[in-house]
PDB file of C-alpha atoms in Angstrom:
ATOM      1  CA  UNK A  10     121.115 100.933  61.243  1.00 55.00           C
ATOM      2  CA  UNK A  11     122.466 104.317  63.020  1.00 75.00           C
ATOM      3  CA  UNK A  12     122.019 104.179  67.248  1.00 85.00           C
ATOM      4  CA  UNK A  13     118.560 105.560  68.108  1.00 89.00           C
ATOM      5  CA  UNK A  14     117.608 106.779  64.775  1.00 91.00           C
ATOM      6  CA  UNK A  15     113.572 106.531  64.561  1.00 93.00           C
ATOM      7  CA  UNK A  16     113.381 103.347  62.266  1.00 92.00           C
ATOM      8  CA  UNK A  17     115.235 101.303  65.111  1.00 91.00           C
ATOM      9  CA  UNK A  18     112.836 102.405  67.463  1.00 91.00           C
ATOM     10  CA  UNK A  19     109.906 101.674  65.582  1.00 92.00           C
ATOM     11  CA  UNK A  20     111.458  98.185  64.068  1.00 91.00           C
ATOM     12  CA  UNK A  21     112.083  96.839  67.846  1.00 90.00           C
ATOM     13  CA  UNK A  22     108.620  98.814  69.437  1.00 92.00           C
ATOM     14  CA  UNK A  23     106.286  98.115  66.759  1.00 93.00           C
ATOM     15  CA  UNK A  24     102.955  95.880  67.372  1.00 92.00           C
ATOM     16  CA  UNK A  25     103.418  92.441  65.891  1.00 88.00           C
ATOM     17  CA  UNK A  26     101.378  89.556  64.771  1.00 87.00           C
ATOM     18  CA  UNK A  27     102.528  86.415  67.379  1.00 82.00           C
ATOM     19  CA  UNK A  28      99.633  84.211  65.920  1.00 80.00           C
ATOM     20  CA  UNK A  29      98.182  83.283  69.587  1.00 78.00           C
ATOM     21  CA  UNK A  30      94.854  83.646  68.706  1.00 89.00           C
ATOM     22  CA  UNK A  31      91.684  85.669  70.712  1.00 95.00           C
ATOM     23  CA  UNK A  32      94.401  86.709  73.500  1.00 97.00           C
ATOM     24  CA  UNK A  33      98.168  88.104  72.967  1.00 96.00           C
ATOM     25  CA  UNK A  34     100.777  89.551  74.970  1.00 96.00           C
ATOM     26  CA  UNK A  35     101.744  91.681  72.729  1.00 95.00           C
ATOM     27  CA  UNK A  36     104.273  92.940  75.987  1.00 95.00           C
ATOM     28  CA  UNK A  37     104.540  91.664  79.461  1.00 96.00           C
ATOM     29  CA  UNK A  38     101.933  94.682  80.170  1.00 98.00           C
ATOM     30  CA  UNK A  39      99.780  95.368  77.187  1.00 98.00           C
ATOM     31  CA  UNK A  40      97.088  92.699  75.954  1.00 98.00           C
ATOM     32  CA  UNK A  41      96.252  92.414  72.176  1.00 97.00           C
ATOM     33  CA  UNK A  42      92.531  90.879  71.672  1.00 98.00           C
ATOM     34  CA  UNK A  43      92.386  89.845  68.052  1.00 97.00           C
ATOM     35  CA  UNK A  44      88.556  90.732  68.830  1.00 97.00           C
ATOM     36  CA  UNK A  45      85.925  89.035  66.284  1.00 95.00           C
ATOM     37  CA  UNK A  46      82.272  89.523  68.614  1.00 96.00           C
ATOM     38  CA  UNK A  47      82.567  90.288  72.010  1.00 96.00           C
ATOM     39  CA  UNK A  48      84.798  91.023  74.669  1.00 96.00           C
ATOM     40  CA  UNK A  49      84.500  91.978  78.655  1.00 95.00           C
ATOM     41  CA  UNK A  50      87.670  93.995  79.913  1.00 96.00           C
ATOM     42  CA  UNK A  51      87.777  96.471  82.573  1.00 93.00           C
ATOM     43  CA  UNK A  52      86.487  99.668  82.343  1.00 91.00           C
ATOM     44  CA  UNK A  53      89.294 102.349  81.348  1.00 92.00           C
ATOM     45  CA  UNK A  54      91.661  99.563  80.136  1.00 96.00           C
ATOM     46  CA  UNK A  55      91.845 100.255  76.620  1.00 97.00           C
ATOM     47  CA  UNK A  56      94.656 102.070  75.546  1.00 98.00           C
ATOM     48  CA  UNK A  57      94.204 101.740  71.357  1.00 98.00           C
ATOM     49  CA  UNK A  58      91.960  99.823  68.843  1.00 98.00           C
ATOM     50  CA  UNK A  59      91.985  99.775  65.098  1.00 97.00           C
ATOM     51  CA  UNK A  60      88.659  98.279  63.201  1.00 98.00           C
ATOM     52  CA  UNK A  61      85.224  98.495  63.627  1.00 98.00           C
ATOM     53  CA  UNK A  62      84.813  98.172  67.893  1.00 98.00           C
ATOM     54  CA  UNK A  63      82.134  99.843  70.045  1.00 97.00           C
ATOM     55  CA  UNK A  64      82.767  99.948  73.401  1.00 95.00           C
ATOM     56  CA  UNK A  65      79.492 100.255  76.369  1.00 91.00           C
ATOM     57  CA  UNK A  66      79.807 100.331  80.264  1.00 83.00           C
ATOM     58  CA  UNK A  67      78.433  97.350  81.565  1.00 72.00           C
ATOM     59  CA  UNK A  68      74.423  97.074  82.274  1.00 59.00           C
ATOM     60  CA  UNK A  69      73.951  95.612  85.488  1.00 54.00           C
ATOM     61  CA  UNK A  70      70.794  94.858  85.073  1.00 49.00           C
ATOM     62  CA  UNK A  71      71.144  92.106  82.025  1.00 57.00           C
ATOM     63  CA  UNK A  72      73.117  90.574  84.620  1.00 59.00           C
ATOM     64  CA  UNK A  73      70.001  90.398  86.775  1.00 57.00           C
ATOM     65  CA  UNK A  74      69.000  92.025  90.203  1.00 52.00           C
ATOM     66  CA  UNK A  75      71.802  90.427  92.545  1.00 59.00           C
ATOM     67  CA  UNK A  76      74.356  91.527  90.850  1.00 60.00           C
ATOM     68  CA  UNK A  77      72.903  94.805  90.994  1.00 52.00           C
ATOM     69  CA  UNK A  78      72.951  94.882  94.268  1.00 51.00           C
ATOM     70  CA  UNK A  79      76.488  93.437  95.219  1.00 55.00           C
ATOM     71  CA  UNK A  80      77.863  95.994  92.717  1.00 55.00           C
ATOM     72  CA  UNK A  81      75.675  99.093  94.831  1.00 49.00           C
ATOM     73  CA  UNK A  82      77.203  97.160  98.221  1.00 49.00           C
ATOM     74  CA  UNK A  83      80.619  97.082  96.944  1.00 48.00           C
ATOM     75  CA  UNK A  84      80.757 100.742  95.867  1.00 49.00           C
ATOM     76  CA  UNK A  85      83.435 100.651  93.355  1.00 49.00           C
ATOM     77  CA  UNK A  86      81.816  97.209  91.903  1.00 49.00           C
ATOM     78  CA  UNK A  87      83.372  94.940  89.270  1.00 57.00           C
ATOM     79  CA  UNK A  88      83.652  97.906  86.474  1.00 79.00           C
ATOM     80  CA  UNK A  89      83.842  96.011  83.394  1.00 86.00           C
ATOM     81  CA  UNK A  90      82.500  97.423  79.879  1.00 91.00           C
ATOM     82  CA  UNK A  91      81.805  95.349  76.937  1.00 93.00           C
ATOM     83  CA  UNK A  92      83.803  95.617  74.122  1.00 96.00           C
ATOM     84  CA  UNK A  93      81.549  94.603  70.663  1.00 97.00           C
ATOM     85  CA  UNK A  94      82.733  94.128  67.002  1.00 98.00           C
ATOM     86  CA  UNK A  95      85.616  93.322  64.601  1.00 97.00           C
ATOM     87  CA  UNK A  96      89.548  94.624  64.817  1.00 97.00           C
ATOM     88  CA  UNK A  97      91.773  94.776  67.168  1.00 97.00           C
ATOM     89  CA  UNK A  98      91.634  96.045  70.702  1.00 98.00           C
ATOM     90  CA  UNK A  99      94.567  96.833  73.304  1.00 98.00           C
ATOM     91  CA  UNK A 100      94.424  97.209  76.821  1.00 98.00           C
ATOM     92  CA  UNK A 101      96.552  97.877  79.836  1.00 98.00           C
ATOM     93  CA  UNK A 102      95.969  98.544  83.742  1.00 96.00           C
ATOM     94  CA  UNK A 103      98.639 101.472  85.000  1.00 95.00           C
ATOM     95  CA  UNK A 104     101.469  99.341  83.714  1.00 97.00           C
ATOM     96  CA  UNK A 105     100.921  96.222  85.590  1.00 97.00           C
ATOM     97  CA  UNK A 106     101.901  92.944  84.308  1.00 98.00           C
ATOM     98  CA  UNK A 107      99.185  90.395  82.439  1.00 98.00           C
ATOM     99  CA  UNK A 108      98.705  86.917  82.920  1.00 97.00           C
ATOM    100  CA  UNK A 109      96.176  84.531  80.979  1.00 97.00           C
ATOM    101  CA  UNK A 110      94.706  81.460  81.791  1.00 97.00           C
ATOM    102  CA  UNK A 111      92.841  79.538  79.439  1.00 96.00           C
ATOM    103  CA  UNK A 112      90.417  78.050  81.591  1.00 97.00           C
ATOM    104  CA  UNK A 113      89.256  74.690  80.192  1.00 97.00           C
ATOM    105  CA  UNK A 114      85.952  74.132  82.210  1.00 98.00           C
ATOM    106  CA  UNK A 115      87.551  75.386  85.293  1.00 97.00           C
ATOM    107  CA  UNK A 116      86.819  78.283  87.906  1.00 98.00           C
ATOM    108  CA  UNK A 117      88.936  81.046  89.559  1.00 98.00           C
ATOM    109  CA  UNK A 118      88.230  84.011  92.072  1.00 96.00           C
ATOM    110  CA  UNK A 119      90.125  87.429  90.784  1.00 95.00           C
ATOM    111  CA  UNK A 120      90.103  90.211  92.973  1.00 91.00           C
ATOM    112  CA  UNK A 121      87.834  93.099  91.013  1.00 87.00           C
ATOM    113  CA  UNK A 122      90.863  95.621  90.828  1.00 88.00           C
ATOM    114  CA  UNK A 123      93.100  93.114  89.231  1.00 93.00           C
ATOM    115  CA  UNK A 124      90.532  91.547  86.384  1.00 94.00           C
ATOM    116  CA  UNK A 125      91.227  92.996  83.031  1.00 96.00           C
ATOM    117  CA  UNK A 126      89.317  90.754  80.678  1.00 97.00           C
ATOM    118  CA  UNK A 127      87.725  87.721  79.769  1.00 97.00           C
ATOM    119  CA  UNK A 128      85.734  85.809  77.021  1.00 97.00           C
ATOM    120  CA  UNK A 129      81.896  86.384  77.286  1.00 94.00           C
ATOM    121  CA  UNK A 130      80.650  82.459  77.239  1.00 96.00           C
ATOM    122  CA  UNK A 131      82.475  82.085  80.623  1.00 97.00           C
ATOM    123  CA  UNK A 132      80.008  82.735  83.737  1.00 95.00           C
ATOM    124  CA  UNK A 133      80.956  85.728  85.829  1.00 92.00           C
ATOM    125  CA  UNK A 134      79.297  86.719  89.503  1.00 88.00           C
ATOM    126  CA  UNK A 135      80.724  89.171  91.998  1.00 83.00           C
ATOM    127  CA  UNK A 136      81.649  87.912  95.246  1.00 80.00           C
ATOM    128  CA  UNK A 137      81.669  90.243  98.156  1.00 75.00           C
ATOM    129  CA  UNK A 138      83.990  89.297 101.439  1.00 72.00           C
ATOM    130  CA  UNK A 139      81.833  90.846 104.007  1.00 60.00           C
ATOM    131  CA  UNK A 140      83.428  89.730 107.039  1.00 59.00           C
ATOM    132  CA  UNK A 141      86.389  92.203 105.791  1.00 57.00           C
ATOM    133  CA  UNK A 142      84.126  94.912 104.084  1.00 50.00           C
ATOM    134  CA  UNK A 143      84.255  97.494 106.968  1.00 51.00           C
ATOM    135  CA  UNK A 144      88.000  96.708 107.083  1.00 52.00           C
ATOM    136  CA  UNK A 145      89.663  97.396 104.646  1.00 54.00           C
ATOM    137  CA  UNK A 146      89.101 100.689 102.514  1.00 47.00           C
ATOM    138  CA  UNK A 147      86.098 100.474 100.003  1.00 46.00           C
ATOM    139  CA  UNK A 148      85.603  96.573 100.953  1.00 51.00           C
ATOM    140  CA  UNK A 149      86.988  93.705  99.098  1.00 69.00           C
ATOM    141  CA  UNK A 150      85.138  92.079  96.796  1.00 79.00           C
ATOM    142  CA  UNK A 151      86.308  89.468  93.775  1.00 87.00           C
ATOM    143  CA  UNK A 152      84.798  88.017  90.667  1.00 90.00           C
ATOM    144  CA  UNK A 153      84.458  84.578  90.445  1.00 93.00           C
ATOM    145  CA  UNK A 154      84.947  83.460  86.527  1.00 96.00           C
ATOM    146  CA  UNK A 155      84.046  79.927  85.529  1.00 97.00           C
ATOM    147  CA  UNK A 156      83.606  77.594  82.217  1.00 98.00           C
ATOM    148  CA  UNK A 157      85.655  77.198  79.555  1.00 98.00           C
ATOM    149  CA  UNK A 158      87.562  80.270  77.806  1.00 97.00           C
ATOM    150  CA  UNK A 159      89.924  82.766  78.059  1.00 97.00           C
ATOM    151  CA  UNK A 160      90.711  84.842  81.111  1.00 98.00           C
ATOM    152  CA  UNK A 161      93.324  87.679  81.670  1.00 98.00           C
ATOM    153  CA  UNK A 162      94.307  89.592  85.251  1.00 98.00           C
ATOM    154  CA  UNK A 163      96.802  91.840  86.010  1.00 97.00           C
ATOM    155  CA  UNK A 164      99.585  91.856  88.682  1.00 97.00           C
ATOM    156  CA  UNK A 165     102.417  94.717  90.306  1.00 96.00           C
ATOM    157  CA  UNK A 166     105.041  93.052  88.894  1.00 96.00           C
ATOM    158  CA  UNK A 167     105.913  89.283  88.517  1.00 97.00           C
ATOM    159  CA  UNK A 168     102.856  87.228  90.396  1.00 97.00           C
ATOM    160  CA  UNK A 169     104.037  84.139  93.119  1.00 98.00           C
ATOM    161  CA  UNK A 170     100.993  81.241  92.798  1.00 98.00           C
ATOM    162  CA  UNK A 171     101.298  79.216  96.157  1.00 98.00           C
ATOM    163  CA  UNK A 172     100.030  75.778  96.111  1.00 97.00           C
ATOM    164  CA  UNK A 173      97.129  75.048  99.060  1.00 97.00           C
ATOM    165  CA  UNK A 174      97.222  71.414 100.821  1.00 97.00           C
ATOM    166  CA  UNK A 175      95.571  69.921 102.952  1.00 97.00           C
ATOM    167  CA  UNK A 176      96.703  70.343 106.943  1.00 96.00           C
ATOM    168  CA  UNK A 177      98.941  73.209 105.356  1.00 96.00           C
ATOM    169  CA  UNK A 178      97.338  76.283 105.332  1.00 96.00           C
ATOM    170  CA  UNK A 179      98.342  79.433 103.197  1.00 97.00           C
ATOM    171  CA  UNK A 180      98.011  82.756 104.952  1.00 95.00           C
ATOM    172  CA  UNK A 181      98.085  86.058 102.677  1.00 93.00           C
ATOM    173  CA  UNK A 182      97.496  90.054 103.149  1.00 90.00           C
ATOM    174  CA  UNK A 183      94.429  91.317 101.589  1.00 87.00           C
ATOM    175  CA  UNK A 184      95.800  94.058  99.910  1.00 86.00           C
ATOM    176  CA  UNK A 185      98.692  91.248  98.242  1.00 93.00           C
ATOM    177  CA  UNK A 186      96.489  88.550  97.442  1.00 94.00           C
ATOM    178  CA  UNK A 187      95.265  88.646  93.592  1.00 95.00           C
ATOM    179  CA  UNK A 188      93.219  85.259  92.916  1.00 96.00           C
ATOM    180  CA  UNK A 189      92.582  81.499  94.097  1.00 98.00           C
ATOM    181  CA  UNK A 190      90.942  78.556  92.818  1.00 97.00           C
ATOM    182  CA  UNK A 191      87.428  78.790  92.434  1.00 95.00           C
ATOM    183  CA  UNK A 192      86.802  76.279  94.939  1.00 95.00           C
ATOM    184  CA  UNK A 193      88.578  77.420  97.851  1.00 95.00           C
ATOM    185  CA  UNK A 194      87.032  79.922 100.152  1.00 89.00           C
ATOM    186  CA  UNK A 195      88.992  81.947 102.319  1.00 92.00           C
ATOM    187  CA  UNK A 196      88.989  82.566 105.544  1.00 90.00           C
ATOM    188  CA  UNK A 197      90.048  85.550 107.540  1.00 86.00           C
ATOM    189  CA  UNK A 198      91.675  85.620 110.925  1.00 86.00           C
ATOM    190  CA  UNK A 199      93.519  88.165 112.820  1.00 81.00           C
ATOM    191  CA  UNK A 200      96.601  88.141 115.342  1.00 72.00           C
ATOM    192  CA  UNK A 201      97.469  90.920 117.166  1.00 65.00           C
ATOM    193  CA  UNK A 202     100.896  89.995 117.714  1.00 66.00           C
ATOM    194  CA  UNK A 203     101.127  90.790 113.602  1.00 60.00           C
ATOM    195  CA  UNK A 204      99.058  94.637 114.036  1.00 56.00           C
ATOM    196  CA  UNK A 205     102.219  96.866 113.536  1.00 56.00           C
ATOM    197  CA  UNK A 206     103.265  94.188 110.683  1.00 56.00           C
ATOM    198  CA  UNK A 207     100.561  92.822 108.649  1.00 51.00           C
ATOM    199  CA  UNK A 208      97.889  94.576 106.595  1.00 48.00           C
ATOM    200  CA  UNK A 209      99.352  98.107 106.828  1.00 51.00           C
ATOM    201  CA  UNK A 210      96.853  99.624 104.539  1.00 49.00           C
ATOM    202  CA  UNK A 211      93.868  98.479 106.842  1.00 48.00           C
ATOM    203  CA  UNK A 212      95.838  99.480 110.236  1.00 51.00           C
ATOM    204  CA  UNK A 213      94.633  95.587 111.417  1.00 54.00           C
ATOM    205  CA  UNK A 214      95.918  92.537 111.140  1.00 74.00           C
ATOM    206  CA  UNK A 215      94.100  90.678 109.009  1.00 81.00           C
ATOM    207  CA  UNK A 216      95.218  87.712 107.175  1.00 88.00           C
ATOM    208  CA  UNK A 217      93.219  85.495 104.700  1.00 91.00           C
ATOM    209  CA  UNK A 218      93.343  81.740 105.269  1.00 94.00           C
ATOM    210  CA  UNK A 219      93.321  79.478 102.926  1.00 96.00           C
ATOM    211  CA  UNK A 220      92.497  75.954 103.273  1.00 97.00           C
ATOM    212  CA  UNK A 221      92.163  72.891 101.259  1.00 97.00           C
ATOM    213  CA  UNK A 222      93.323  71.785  98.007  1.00 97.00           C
ATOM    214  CA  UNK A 223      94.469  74.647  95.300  1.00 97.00           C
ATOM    215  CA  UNK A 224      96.779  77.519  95.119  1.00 98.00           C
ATOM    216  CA  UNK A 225      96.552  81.303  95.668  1.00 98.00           C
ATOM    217  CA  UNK A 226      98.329  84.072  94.095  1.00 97.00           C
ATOM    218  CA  UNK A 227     100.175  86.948  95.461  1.00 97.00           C
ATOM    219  CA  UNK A 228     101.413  89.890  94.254  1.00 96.00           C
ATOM    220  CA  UNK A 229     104.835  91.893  95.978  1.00 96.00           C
ATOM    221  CA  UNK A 230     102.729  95.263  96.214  1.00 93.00           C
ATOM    222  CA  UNK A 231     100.126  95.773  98.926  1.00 87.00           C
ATOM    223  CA  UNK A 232      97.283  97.582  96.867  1.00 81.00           C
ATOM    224  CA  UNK A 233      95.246  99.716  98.914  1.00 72.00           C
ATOM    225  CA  UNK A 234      91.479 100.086  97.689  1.00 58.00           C
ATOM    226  CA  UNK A 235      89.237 103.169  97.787  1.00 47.00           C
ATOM    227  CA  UNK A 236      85.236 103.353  97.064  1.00 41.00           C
ATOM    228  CA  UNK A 237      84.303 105.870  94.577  1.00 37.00           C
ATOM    229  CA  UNK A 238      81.287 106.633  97.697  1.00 36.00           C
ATOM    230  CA  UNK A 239      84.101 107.948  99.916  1.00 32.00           C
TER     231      UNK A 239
END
């Protein structure tokens, strides 16, 4: 086949059938959802669909009042829109690269910016860190996703999971951290020895702490968060 003639770059660009079931990286960076009923993903995410799909911002109020009002708290809230029907659906997040966990029965915190989708028989509740809220632009907030299913985040390039023990604690930035296990609740601490150093987007030194038994996950990109309110 002639150097950079068209078919070549279709044959080695073109979307492919891996056989992976609900969830498939169809690249390091863009998600194929072999969708059949119903999907959550983040709102904006979808970059292409082919079939019969209707897509609807989230309703915060099927979710019930609390919800409603972390998601007013937080500002920029867990935007998520439900994705409904047969075909299939693609989605991205400004070129970032996807992971997916299969959770089987299982729980995980994702920080809201870095969620891009999961199955809709897993429980889902926003978690807002409001000792760091005034902190760090537009607050922090996660979504903690638990049960049995299918999960996918997204990360600025290639994630690092540290593993929590006990007497050992893991320290992270904010604006680097991505998710933990579901049963670990961080901490946060400062040291002003670290100011000019640690948490540059939040001009304080604040650290999370984590404590326990698990892991956390990091990303090498310190992502700094702004409310739609400001």
């Amino acid at each position: 086949m002639e150097k950079y003639h068209i078919n070549e770059f279709i044959s080695k660009t073109k979307q492919q059938d891996k056989g992976q079931g609900l969830f498939e990286l169809e690249t390091d960076r863009i998600l194929e959802i072999n969708l059949e009923n119903q999907i959550w993903a983040k709102t904006g995410s979808m970059i292409s669909y082919r079939g019969n799909i209707k897509f609807e911002r989230e309703g915060i109020l099927e979710h019930g009042l609390g919800k409603m009002f972390k998601k007013a708290f937080t500002g920029e809230g867990a935007s998520i829109m439900k994705a409904t029907g047969q075909g299939k659906l693609y989605v991205a997040d400004q070129g970032k690269k996807i992971s997916i966990l299969n959770l089987a029965d299982e729980s995980i915190c994702i920080n809201g910016n870095d969620l891009l989708a999961f199955e809709p028989r897993l429980k889902w509740d926003i978690k807002l860190m409001r000792k760091i809220a005034g902190v760090l632009a537009g607050g922090l907030f996660n979504v903690k996703v638990e049960g049995t299913g299918m999960v996918a985040f997204t990360t600025h390039y290639e994630p690092l999971t540290l593993l929590v023990e006990p007497g050992d604690a893991v320290y992270t930035d904010p604006n680097a951290t991505v998710a933990w296990s579901g049963h670990l609740t961080p901490d946060f601490v400062t040291d002003v020895s670290l100011k000019t150093f640690f948490g540059r987007g939040s001009g304080e030194s604040v650290q999370m702490k984590f404590e326990g038994s698990g892991f956390v996950v990091v990303q090498p990109f310190e992502e700094v968060y702004f409310s739609e309110k400001q």
